[in-house]
Tab-separated table of C-alpha atoms in Angstrom:
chain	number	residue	atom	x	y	z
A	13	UNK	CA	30.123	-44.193	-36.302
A	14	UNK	CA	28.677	-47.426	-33.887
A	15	UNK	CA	29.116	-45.242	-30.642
A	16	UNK	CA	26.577	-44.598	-28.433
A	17	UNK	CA	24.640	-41.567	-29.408
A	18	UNK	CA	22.274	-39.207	-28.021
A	19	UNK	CA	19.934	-36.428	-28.977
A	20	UNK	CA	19.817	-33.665	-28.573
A	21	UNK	CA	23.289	-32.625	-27.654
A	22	UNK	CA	22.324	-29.479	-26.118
A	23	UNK	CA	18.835	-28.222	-24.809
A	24	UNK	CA	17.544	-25.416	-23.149
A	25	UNK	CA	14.473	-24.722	-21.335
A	26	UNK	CA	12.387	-23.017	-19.075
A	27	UNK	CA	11.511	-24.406	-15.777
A	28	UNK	CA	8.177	-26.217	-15.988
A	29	UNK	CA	8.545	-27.486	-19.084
A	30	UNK	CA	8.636	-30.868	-20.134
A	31	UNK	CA	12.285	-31.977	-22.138
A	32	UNK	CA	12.888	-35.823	-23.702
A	33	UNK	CA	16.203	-37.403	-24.425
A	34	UNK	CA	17.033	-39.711	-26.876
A	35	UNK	CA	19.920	-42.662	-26.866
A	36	UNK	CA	20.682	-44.939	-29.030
A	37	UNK	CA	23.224	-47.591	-27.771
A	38	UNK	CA	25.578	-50.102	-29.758
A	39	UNK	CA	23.622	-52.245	-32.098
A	40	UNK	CA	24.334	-55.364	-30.503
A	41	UNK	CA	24.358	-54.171	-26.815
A	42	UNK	CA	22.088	-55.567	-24.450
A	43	UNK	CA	22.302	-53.366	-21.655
A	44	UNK	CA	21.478	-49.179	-21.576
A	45	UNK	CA	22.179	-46.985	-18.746
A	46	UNK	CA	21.140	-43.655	-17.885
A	47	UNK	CA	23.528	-41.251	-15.868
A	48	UNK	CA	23.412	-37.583	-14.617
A	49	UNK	CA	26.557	-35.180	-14.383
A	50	UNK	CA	26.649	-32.142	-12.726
A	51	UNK	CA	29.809	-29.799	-12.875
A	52	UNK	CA	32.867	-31.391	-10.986
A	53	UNK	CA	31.786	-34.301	-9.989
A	54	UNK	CA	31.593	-37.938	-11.311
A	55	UNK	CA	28.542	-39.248	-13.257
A	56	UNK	CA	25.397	-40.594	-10.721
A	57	UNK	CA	23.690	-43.607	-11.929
A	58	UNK	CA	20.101	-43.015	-12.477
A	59	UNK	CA	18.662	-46.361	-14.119
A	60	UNK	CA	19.420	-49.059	-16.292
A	61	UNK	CA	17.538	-51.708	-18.721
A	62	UNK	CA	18.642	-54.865	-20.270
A	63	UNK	CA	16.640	-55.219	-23.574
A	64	UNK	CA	13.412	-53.855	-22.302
A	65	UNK	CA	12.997	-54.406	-19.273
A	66	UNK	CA	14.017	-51.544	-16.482
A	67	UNK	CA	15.955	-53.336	-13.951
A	68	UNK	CA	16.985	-50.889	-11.312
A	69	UNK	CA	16.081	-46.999	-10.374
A	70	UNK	CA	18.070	-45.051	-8.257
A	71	UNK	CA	16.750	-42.854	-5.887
A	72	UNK	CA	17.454	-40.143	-7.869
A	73	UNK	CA	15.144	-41.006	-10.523
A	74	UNK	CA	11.978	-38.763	-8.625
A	75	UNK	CA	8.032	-39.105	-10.063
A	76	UNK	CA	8.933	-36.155	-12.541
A	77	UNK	CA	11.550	-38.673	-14.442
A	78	UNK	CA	10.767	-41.726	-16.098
A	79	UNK	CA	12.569	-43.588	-18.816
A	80	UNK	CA	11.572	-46.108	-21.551
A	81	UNK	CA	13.868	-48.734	-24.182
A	82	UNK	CA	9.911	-50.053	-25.746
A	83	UNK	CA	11.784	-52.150	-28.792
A	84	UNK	CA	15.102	-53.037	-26.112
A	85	UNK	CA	16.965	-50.774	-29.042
A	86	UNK	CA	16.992	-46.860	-28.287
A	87	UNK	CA	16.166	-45.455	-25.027
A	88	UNK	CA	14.655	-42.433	-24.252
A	89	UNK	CA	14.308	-40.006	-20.856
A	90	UNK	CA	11.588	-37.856	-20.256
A	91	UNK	CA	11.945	-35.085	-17.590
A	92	UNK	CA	8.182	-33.624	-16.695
A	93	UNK	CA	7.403	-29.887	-14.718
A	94	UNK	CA	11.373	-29.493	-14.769
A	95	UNK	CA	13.307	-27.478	-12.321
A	96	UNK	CA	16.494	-25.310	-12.151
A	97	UNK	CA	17.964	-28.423	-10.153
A	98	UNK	CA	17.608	-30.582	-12.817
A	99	UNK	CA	20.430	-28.696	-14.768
A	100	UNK	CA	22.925	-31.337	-15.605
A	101	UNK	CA	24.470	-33.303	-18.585
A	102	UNK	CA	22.603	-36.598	-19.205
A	103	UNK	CA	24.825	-39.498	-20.188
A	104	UNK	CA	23.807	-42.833	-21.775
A	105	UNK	CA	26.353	-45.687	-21.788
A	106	UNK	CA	25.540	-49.237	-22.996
A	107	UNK	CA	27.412	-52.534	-22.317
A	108	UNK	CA	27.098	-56.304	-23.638
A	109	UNK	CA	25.871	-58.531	-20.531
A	110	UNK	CA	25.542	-62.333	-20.763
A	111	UNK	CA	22.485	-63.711	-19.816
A	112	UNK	CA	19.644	-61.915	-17.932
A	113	UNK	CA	19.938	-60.139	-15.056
A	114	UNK	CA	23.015	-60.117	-12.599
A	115	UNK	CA	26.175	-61.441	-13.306
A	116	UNK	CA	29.467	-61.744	-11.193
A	117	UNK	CA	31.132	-59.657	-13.040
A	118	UNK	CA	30.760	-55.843	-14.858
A	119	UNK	CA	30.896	-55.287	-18.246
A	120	UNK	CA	32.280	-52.265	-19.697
A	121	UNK	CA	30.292	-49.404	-19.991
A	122	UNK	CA	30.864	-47.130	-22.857
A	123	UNK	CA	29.433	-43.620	-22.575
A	124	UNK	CA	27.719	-41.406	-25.447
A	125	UNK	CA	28.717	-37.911	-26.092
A	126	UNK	CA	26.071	-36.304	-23.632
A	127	UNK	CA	23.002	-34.212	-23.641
A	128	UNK	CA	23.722	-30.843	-21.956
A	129	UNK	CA	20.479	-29.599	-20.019
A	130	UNK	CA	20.057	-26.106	-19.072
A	131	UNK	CA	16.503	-25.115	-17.089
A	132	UNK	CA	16.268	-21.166	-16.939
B	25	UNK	CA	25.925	-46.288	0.502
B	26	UNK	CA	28.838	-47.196	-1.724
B	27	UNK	CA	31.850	-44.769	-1.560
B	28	UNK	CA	34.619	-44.033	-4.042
B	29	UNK	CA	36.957	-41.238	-2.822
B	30	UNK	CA	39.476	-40.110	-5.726
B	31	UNK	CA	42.634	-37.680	-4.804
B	32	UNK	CA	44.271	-35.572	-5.698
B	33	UNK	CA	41.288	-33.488	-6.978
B	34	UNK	CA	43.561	-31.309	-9.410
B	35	UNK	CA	46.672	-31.538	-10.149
B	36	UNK	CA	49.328	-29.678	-12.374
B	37	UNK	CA	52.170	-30.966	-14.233
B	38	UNK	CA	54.511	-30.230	-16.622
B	39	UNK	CA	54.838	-31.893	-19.748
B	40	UNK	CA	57.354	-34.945	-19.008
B	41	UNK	CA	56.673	-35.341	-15.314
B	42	UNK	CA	55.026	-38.443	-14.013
B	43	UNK	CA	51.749	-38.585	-12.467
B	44	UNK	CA	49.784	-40.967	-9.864
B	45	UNK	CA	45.963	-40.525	-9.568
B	46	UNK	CA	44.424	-42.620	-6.168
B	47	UNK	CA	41.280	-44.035	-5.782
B	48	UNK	CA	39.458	-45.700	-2.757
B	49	UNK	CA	36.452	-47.133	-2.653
B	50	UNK	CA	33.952	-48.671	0.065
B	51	UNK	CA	31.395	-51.200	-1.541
B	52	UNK	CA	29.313	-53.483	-1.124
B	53	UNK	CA	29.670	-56.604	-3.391
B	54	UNK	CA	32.595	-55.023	-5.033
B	55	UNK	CA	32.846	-56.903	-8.817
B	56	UNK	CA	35.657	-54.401	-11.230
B	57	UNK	CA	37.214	-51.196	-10.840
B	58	UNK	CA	37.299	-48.734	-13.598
B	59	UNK	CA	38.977	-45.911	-14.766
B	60	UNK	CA	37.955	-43.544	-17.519
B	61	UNK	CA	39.020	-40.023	-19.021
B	62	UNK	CA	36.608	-37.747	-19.428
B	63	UNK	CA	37.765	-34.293	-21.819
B	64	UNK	CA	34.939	-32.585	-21.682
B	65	UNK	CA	32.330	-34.831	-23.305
B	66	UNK	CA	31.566	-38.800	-23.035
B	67	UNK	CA	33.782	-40.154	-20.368
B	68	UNK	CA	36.115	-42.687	-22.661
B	69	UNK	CA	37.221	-46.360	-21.108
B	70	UNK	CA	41.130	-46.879	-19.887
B	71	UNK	CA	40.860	-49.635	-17.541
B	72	UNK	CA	38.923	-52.383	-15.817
B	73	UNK	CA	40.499	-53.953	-12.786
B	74	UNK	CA	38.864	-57.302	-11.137
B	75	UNK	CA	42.300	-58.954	-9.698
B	76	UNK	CA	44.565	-57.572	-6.741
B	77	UNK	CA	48.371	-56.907	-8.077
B	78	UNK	CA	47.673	-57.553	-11.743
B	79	UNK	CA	48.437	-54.682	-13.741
B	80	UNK	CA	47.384	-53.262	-16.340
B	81	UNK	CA	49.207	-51.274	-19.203
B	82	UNK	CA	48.339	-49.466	-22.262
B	83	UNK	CA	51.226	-47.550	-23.873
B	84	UNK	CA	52.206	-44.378	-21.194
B	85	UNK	CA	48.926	-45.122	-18.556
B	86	UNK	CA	49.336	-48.193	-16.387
B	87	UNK	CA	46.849	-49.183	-13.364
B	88	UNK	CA	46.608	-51.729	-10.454
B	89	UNK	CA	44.480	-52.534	-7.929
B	90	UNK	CA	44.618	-53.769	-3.791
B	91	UNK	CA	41.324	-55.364	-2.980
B	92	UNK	CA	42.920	-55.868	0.686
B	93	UNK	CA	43.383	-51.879	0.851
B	94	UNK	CA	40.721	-51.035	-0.994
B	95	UNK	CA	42.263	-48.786	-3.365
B	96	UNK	CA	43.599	-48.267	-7.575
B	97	UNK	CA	46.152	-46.172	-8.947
B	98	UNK	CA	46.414	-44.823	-12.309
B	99	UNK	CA	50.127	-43.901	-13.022
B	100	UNK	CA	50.862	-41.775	-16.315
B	101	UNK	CA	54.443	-41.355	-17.387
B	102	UNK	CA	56.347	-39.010	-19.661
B	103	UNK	CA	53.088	-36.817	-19.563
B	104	UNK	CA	51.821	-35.136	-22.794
B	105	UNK	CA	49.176	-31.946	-22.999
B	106	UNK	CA	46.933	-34.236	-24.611
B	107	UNK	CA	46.537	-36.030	-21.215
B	108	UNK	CA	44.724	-33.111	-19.843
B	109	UNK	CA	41.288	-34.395	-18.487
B	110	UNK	CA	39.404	-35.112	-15.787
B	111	UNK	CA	40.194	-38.943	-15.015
B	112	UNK	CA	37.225	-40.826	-13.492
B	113	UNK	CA	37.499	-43.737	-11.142
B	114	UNK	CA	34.296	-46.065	-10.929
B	115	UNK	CA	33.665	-49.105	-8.758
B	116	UNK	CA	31.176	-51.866	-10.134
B	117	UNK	CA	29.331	-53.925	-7.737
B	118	UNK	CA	26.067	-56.188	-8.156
B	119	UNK	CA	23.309	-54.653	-10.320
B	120	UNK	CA	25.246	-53.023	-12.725
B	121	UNK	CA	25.239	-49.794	-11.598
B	122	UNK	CA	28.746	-47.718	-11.718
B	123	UNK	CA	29.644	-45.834	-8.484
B	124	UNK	CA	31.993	-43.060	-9.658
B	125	UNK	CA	34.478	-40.619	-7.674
B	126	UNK	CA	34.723	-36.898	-8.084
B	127	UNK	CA	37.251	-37.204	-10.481
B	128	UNK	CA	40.823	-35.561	-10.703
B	129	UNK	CA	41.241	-32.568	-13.263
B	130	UNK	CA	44.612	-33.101	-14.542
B	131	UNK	CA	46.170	-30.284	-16.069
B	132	UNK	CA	49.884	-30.685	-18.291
B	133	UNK	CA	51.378	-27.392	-19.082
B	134	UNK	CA	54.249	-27.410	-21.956
């Protein structure tokens, strides 16, 4: 399978704890994103990198969250002291973007399968 | 703050009936329109949109989009269980970031 991918699939914790997701994105694509769902409604962008580099954080993405893509390959997002709020499903997509930073157009974003967080 | 308003929210159908899903967005720097299904995992790609009045087809889904009135349809005909899901619409704009809508949960009974 060359999807995007993402581990775990499920977690469950308890609030306070720390959690870390993992994504690994299409070989060749340059650009990972990192999304949160919450039940019925659309995804919310969080942050994105192309290769390495972060290049935009919502203002979603609080202190407690921070994300990393070290090698521009697999990304992961750590979640520190987590709350109940931060229940959600975490989505990574990754797309193909010419050249470095914007462009004037989008590129298609294809989504992995989700990691389902549950904070008790 | 960028705004994309799907409707209906949930809909049901029977199988065979033909469906129209609405999406309207307010942007800034508005690049592509795109719509996605989403069955209860990874939303999955349909559609980008970047042109007013072009539209797009794949098999039973088809899509177009008015820049001037701000707004995309997704039509599905001859509808089939298997098109149960929520269908997302998302708006890009500069940055890369996807705005999405709520979604509509379409349900197709036999």
């Amino acid at each position: 399978d060359t999807g995007v991918s993402q581990d775990p699939r499920h977690k469950i914790t308890k609030r306070g704890q720390n959690v870390t997701f993992r994504c690994d994105p299409i070989s060749e694509h340059n650009r990972l994103y990192w999304y949160r769902q919450t039940l019925g409604q659309g995804p919310e962008f969080l942050t994105y990198f192309q290769n390495e580099a972060q290049l935009e954080k919502s203002r979603l993405l609080s202190d407690r969250f921070s994300a990393e893509r070290p090698k521009g390959s697999f990304s992961t997002l750590e979640i520190q002291r987590t709350e109940q709020g931060d229940s959600a499903m975490y989505l990574c997509a990754s797309s193909l973007a010419a050249g470095i930073g914007t462009s004037g157009r989008t590129e298609t974003q294809y989504f992995g399968p989700g990691t389902r967080l549950l904070v008790l | 703050e960028d705004k994309v308003v799907q409707s209906p929210l949930s809909l049901v159908v029977h199988e065979g009936d033909t469906v129209t899903l609405n999406c309207s967005y307010e942007v800034t720097n508005f690049r592509s329109l795109l719509w996605y299904k989403q069955e209860k995992k990874a939303p999955t790609f349909l559609f980008m949109l970047t042109s007013s009045g072009i539209e797009k087809k794949s098999g039973r889904l088809s899509s177009i989009l008015d820049k001037k009135e701000l707004f995309s349809i997704l039509n599905i005909t001859a509808t089939q269980t298997g098109d149960s899901a929520v269908y997302l619409c998302a708006v890009g704009t500069s940055g890369s970031r996807l705005t999405f809508g709520e979604g509509t949960q379409l349900t197709v009974n036999p």
